[in-house]
Coordinates of C-alpha atoms and ligand atoms in Angstrom, one line a residue:
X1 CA -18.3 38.8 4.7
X2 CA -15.4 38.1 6.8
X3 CA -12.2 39.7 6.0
X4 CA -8.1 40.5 7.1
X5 CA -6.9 43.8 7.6
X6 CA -3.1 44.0 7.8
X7 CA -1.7 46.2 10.3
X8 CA 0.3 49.8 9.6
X9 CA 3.4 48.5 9.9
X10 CA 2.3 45.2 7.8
X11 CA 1.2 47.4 4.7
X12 CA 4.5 50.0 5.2
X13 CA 7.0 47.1 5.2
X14 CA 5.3 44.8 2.3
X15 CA 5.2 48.0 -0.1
X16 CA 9.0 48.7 1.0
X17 CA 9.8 45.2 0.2
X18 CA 8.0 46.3 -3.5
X19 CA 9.9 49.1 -3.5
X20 CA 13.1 47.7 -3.2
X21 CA 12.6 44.4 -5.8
X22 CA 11.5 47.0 -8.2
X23 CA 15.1 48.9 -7.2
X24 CA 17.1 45.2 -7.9
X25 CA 15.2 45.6 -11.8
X26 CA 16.7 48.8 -12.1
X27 CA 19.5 48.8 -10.9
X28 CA 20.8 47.9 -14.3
X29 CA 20.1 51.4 -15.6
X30 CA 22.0 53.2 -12.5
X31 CA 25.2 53.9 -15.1
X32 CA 23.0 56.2 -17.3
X33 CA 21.5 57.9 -13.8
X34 CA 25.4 58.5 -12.8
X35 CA 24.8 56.2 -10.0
X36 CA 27.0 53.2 -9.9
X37 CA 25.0 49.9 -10.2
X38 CA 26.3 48.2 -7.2
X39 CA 25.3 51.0 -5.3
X40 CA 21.7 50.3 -6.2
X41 CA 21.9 46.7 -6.0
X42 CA 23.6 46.6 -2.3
X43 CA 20.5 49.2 -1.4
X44 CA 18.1 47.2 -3.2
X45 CA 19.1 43.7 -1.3
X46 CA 19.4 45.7 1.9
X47 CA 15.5 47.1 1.4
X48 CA 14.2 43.8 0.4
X49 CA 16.0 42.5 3.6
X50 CA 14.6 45.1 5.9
X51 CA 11.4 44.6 4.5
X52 CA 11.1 40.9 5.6
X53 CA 12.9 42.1 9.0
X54 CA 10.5 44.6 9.5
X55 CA 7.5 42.5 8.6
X56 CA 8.5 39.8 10.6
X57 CA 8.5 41.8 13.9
X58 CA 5.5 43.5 13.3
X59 CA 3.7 40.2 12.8
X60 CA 5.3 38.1 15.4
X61 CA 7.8 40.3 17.9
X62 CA 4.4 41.9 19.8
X63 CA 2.8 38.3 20.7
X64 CA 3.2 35.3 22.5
X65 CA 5.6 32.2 20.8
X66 CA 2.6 29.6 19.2
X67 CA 1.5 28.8 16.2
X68 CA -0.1 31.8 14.3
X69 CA -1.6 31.4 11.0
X70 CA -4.0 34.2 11.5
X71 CA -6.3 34.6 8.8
X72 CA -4.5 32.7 6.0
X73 CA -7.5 31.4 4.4
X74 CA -8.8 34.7 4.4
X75 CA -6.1 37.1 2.4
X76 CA -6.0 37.2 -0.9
X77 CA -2.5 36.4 -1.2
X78 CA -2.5 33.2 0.8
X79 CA -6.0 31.8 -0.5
X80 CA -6.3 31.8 -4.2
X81 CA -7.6 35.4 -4.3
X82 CA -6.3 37.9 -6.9
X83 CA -2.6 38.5 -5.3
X84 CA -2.1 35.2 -5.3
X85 CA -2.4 35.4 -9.3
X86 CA -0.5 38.4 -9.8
X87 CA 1.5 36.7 -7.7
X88 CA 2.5 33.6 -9.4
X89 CA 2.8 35.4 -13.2
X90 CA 5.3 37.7 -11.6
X91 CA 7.1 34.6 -10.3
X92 CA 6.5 32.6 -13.2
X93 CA 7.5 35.7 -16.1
X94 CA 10.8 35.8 -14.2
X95 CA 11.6 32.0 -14.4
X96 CA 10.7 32.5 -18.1
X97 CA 12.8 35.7 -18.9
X98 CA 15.9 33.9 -16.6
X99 CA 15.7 30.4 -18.3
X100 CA 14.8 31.7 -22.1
X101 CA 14.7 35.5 -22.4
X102 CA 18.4 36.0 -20.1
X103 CA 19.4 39.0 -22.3
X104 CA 16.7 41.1 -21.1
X105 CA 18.5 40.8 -17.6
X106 CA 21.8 41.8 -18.9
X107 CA 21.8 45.3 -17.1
X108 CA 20.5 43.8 -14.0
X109 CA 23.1 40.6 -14.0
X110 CA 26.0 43.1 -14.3
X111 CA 24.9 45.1 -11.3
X112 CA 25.9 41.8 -9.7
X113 CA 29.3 41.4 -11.1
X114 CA 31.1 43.0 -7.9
X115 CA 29.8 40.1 -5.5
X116 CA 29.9 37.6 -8.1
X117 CA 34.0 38.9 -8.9
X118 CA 34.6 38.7 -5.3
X119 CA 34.1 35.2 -4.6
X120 CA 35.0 33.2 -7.7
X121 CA 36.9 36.2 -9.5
X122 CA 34.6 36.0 -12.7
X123 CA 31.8 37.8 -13.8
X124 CA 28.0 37.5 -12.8
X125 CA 25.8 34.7 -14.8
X126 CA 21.9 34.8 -14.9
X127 CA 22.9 31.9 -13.0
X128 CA 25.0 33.8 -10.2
X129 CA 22.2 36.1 -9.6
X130 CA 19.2 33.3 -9.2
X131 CA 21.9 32.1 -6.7
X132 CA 22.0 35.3 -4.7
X133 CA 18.5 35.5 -5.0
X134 CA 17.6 32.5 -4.2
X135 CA 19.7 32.1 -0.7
X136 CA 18.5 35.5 0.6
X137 CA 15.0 34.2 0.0
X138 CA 16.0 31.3 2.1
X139 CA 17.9 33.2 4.6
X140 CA 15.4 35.9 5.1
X141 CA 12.3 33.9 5.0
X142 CA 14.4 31.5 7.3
X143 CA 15.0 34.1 10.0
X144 CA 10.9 34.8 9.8
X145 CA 10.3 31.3 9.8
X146 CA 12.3 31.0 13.0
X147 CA 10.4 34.0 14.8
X148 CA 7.4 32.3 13.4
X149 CA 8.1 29.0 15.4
X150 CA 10.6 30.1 18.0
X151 CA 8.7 28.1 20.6
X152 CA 10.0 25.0 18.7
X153 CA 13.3 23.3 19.0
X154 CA 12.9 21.0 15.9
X155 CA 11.5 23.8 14.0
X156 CA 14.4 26.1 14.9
X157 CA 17.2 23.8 14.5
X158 CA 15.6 22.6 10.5
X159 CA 15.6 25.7 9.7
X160 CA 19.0 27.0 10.8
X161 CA 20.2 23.6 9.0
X162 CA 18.3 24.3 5.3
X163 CA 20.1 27.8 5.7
X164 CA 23.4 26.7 6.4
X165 CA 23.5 24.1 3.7
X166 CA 22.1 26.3 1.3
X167 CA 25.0 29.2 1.9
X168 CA 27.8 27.1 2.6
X169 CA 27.3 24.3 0.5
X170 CA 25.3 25.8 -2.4
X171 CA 26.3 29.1 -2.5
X172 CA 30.1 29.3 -1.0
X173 CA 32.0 26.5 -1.4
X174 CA 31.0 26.2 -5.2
X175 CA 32.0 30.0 -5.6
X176 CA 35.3 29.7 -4.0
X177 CA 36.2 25.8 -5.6
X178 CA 35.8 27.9 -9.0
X179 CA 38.0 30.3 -7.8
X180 CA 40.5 27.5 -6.8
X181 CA 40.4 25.6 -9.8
X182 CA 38.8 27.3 -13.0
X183 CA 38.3 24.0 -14.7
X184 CA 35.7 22.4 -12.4
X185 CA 32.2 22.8 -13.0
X186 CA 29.7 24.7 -10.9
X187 CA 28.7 21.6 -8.0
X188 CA 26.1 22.3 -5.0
X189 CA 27.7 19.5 -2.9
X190 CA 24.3 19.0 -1.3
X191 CA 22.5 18.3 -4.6
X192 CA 22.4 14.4 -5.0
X193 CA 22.1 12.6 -8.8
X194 CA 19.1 12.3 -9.9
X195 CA 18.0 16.0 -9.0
X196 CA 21.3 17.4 -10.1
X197 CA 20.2 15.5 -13.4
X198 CA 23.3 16.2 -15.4
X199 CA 26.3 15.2 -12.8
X200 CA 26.8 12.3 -15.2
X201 CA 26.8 13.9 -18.4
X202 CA 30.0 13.8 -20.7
X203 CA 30.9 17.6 -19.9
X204 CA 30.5 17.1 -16.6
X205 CA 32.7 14.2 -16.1
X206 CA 35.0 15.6 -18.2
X207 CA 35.4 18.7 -16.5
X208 CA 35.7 16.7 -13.3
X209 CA 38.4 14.5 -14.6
X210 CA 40.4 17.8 -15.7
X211 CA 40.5 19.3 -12.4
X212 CA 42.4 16.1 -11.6
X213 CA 41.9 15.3 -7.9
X214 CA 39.8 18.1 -6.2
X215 CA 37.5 17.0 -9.7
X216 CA 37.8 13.0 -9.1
X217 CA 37.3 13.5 -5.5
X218 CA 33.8 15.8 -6.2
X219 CA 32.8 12.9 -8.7
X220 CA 33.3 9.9 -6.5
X221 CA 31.8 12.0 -3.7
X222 CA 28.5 12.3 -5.9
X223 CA 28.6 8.4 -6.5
X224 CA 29.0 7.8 -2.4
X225 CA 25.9 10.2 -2.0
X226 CA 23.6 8.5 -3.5
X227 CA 24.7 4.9 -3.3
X228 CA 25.7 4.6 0.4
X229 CA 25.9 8.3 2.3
X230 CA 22.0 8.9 1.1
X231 CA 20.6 5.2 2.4
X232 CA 22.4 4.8 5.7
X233 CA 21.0 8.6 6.6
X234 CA 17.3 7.4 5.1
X235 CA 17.1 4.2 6.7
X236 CA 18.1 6.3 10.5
X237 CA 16.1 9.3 9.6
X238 CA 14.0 9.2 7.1
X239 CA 14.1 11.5 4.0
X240 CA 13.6 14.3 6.5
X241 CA 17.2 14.0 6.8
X242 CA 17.2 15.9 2.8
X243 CA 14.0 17.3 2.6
X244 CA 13.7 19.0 5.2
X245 CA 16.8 19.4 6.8
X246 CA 19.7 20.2 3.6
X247 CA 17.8 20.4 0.3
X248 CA 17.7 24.0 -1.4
X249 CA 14.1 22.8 -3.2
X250 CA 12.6 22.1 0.3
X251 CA 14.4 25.2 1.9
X252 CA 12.7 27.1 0.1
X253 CA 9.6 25.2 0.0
X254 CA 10.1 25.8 4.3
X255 CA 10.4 29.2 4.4
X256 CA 9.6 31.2 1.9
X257 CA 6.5 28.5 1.1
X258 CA 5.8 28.6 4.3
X259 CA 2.3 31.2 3.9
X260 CA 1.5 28.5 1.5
X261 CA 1.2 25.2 2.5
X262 CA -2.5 25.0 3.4
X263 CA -2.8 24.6 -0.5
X264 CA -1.9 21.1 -1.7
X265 CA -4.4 19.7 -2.8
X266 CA -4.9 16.4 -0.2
X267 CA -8.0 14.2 -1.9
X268 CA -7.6 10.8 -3.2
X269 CA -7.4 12.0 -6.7
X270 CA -4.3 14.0 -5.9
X271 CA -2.7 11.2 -4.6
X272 CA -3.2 9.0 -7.4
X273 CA -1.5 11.4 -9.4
X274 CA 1.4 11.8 -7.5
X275 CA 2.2 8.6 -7.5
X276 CA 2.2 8.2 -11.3
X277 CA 3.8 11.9 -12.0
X278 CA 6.9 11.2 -9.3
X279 CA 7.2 7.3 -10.6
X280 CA 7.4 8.1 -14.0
X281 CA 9.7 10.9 -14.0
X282 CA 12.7 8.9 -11.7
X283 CA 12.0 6.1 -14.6
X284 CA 12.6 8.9 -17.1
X285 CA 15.7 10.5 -15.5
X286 CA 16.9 6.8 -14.7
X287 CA 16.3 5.7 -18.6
X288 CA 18.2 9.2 -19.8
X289 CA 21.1 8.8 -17.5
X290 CA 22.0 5.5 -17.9
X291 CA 21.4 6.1 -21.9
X292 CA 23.7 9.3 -21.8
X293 CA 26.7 7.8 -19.9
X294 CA 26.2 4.6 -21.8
X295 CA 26.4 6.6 -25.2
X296 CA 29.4 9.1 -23.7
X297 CA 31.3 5.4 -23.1
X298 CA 30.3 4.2 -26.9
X299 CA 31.9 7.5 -28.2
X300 CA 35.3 7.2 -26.0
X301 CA 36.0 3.5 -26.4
X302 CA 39.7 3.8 -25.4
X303 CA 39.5 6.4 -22.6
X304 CA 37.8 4.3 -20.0
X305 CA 38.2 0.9 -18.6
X306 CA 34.6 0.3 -18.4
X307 CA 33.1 -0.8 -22.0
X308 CA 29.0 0.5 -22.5
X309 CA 28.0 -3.1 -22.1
X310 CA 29.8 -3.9 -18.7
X311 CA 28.3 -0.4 -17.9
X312 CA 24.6 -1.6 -17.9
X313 CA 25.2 -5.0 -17.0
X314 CA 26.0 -3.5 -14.0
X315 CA 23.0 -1.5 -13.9
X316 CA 20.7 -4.2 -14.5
X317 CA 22.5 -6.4 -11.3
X318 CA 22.3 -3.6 -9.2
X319 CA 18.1 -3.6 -10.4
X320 CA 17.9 -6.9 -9.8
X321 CA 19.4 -6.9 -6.8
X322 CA 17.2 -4.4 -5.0
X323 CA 14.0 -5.9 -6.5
X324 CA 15.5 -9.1 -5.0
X325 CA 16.4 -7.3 -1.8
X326 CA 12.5 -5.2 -1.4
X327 CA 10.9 -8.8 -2.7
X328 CA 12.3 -10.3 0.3
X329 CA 12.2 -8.0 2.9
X330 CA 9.1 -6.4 2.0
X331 CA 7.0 -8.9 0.2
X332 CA 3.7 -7.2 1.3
X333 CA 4.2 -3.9 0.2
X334 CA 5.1 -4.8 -3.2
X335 CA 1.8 -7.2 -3.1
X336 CA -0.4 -3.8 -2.3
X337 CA 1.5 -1.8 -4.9
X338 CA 2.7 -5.0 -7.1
X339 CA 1.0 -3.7 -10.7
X340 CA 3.3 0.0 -10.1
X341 CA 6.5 -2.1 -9.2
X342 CA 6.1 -4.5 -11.6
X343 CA 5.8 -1.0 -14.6
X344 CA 8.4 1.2 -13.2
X345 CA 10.8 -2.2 -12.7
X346 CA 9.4 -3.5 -16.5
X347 CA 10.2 -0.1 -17.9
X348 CA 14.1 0.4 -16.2
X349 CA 14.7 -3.5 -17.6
X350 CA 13.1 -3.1 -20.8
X351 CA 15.0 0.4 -21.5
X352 CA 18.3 -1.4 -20.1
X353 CA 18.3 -4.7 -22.5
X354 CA 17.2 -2.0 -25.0
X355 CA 20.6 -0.2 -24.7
X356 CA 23.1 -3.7 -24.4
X357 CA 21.7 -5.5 -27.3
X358 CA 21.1 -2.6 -30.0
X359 CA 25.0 -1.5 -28.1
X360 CA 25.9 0.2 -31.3
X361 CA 23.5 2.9 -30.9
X362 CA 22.9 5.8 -28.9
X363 CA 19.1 5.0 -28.2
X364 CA 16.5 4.5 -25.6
X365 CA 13.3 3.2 -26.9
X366 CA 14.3 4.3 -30.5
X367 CA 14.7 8.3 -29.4
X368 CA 18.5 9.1 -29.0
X369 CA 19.2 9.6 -25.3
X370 CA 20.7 12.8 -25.3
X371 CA 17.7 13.9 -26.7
X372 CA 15.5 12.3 -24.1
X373 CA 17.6 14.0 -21.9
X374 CA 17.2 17.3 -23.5
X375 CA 13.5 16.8 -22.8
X376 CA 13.8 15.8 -19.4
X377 CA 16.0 19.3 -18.9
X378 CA 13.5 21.1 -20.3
X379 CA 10.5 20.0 -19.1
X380 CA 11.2 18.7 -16.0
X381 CA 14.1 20.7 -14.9
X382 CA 13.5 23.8 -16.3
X383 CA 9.9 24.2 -16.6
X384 CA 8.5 21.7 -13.8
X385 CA 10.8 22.5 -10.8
X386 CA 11.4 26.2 -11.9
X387 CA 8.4 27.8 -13.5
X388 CA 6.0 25.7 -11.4
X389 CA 7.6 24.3 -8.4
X390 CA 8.6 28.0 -7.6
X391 CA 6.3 30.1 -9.7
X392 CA 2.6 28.4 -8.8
X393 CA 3.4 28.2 -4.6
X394 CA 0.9 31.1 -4.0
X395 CA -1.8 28.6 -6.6
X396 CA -1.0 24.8 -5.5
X397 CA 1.0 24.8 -2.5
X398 CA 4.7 24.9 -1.7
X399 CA 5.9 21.7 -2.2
X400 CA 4.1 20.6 -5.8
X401 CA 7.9 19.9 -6.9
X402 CA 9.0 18.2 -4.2
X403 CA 5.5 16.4 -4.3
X404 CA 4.8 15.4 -8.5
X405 CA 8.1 15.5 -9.8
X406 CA 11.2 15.6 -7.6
X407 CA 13.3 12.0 -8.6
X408 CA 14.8 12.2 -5.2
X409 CA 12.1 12.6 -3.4
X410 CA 10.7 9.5 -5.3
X411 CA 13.9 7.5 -4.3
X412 CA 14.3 8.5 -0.8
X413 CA 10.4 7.9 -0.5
X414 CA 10.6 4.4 -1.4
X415 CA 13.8 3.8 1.2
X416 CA 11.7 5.6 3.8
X417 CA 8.3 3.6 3.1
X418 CA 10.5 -0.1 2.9
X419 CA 13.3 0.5 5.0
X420 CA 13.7 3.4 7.8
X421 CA 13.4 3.7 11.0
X422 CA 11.5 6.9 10.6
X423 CA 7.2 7.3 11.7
X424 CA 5.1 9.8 13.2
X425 CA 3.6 8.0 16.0
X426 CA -0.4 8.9 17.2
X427 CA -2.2 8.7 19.9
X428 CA -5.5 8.3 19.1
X429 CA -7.5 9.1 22.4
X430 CA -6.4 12.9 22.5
X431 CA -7.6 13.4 18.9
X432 CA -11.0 15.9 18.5
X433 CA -10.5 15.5 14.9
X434 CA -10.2 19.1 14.1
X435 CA -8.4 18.5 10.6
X436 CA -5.3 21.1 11.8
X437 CA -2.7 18.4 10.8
X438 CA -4.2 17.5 7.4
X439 CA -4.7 21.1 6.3
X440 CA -1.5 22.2 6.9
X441 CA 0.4 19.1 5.9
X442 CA 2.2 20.2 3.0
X443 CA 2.4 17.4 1.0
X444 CA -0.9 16.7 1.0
X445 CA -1.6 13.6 4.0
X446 CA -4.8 13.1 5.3
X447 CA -2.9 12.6 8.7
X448 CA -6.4 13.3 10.7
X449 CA -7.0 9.8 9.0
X450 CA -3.9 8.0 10.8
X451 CA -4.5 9.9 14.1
X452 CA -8.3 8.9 14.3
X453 CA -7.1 5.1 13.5
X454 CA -3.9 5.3 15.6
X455 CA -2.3 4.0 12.8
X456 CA 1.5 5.0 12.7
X457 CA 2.2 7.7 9.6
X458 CA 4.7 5.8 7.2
X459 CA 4.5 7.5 3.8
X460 CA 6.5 7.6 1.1
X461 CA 5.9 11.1 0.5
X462 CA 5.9 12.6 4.3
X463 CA 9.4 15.2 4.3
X464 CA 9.2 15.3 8.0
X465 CA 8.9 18.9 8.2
X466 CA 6.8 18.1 11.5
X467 CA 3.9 21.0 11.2
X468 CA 1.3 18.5 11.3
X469 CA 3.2 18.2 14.9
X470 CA 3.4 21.5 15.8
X471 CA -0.5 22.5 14.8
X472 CA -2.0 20.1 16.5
X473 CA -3.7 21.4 19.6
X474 CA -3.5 18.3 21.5
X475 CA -0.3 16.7 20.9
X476 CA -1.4 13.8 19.1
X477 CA 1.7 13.3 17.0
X478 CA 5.3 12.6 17.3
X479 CA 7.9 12.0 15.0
X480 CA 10.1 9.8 16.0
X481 CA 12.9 7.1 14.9
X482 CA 12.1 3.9 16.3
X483 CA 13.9 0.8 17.1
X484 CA 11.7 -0.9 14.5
X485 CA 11.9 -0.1 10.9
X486 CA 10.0 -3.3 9.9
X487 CA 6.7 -1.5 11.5
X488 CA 4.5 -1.0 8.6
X489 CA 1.9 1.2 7.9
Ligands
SF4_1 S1 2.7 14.3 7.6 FE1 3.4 16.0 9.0 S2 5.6 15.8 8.9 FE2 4.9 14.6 7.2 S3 4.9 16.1 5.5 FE3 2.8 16.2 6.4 S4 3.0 17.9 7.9 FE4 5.1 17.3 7.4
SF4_2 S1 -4.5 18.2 14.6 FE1 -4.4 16.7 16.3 S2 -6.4 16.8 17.2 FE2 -6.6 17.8 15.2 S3 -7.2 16.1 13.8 FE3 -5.0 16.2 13.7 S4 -4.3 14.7 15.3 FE4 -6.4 15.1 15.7

């Protein structure tokens, strides 16, 4: 039976990277030890950083730049084996314990209060420290990922992009605009509506509104990102442009998923699925945020000039006007998916008239919306992009989120399938058909398929991260914008 031995300096630098997570866990009980907790935090994040430094130069530094994936379908951490389990319920108990159980954190959260205190000047949240952690996972596993593909331009410059946006404008700036203004809510300036699923909700707006203009300005920034900043950078880029290049779910996904992608799942079946899964949640999020600013206008009647039914008359013209806009454009994609437009476009309208003409409730489909949006917290936002998106990478892949039940990714999938200039291009006659593009594609394309057929790749789902590219031994594939986004696939 075949098998993978890691190297010395493999095994040293993985068990100090143990060493040194089991150090931040502790680091909680350093008072009654007479050491001071932010000692042993500092010296945990340094180890765990060290680690991943080390690790990275002893399984990259010695060879040639190229792609090495050596032996990924042979450890046990990487291929379903028992790591990988152990693995995702460590991952998984922690997203539990942060989201439901916080208090059993409580010594480790305060052993974070010195950083937290000197950026925003308040004490450390559960929250705070998730934030830590999850940018040094990014940075870290960013830096490998680099080493890993330092004979790539595209790969090098993604990556330093994901890490920038996710210190500066996830991390930093929402630190120090709390520290500037103490009424303004915590705001990743990078996370668009519908995946930062509550930037409409009443406490939200009205936090923004009491921060006066610094508040206004954030709010009518969110509305520009999605309605107009999102689209024009889509239609010239493709939702690489988010994906892979800014958002914090895919930065992750990137670098710290990286050992993982090999796993999605990429048969017909899956597909299927994904299609339903992503669809249904954006109509769900959609439905719940509409009903929950729609009920926050019916309980402020006289604080805002637009009344609940002018609200979603809006909403409904604005439908209507992209159906009419795709319908016209793009009359033969909607023919091949017409029975999924015509449900996901049924739903949105039935929900909507729903809302205007029983106006003097707070309902969507007879269930109050700020419950529906409750459940849509919890299962979607707590439990499907935490606890599984996260938690089940070393089981089903890095990007299952991103892939079944990210809402952007379902928005800026449609743009990019209808209306980018976005494609990765093939060239048919170098292919041997080896299957290294499909087995590393992490969301789960059968791009061999394309590249056999020389059939351009124009998916909804494709995040551009461009690995399918890189692993190809004979150049086959490009991704490139062209001058003619009406090319269909
Ligand atoms: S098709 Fe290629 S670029 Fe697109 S997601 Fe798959 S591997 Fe990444
Ligand atoms: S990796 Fe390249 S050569 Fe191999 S199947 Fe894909 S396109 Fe063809």
């Amino acid at each position: 039976m075949l098998s993978y031995q890691t190297t010395a300096s493999q095994r040293i630098f993985t068990f100090l990277g143990l060493f040194g997570i089991l150090l931040l866990f502790a680091s909680g009980i350093g008072e009654s030890l007479s050491i001071s907790s932010n000692v042993l935090t500092s010296s945990a994040l340094a180890i765990i950083g060290l680690a991943i430094f080390g690790y990275t130069y002893a399984s990259y530094a010695p060879y040639h730049s190229g792609i090495k994936n050596n032996a990924n379908v042979l450890k046990s951490l990487t291929q379903r084996g028992v790591w990988a389990y152990v693995s995702a319920l460590v991952l998984t108990a922690f997203y539990v314990v942060l989201y439901f159980f916080d208090a059993y954190l409580e010594p480790m959260i305060r052993g974070f209060d010195f950083i937290s205190q000197s950026l925003s000047g308040k004490p450390a949240t559960q929250w705070f420290v998730y934030g830590v952690l999850y940018t040094l996972a990014i940075l870290l596993f960013g830096v490998k990922f680099i080493v890993k593909y330092r004979h790539s331009r595209y790969q090098v410059i993604r990556t330093l992009s994901v890490m920038f946006f996710q210190l500066i404008f996830a991390f930093l700036l929402p630190e120090f605009m709390a520290r500037l203004n103490g009424d303004l809510p915590y705001y990743d300036l990078k996370s668009m509506w519908p995946l930062n699923y509550y930037l409409f909700d009443g406490y939200y707006i009205e936090s923004f509104v009491s921060a006066q203009t610094l508040g206004i300005g954030l709010l009518i920034f969110g509305v520009l990102s999605i309605f107009v900043i999102s689209p024009i950078l889509t239609y010239k880029f493709g939702k690489r442009w988010y994906c892979s290049w800014v958002c914090g779910c895919g930065g992750l996904a990137e670098t710290a998923g990286d050992a993982f992608r090999h796993l999605s799942d990429n048969s017909i079946r899956a597909w299927k699925l994904e299609r339903w899964m992503i669809h249904s949640i954006l109509v769900l999020i959609t439905l719940s945020t509409v009903g929950v600013v729609h009920s926050y206008l019916l309980e402020h009647p006289e604080e805002y000039w637009l009344s609940p039914s002018v609200f979603i008359l809006s909403v409904v013209s604005l439908l209507v006007a992209v159906v009419g806009l795709i319908y016209f454009k793009r009359r033969a994609w909607i023919a091949k998916d017409a029975k999924t437009a015509m449900i996901i476009v049924g739903a949105l309208l039935a929900g909507f008239t729903g809302m205007h003409f029983l106006s003097d409730t707070y309902h969507v489909f007879l269930i109050p919306s700020h419950s529906l949006r409750s459940v849509y917290g919890f299962f979607v936002g707590s439990i499907f992009s935490g606890v599984i998106g996260t938690g089940f990478y070393p089981l089903l892949g890095n990007r299952v989120w991103c892939r079944f039940g990210c809402p952007m990714a379902a928005i800026l999938g449609i743009q990019q399938k209808l209306f980018s200039k976005f494609q990765i291009t093939t060239n048919s006659g170098q292919c041997i058909s080896c299957g290294n593009c499909s087995a590393y594609c992490e969301m789960g394309i059968d791009v061999r398929a394309y590249a056999q057929k020389a059939e351009p790749i124009k998916r909804a789902s494709c995040v551009g991260c461009g690995i399918c590219a890189e692993v190809c031994p004979r150049g086959v594939l490009r991704l490139e914008n062209t001058s003619n986004p009406n090319q269909q696939a």
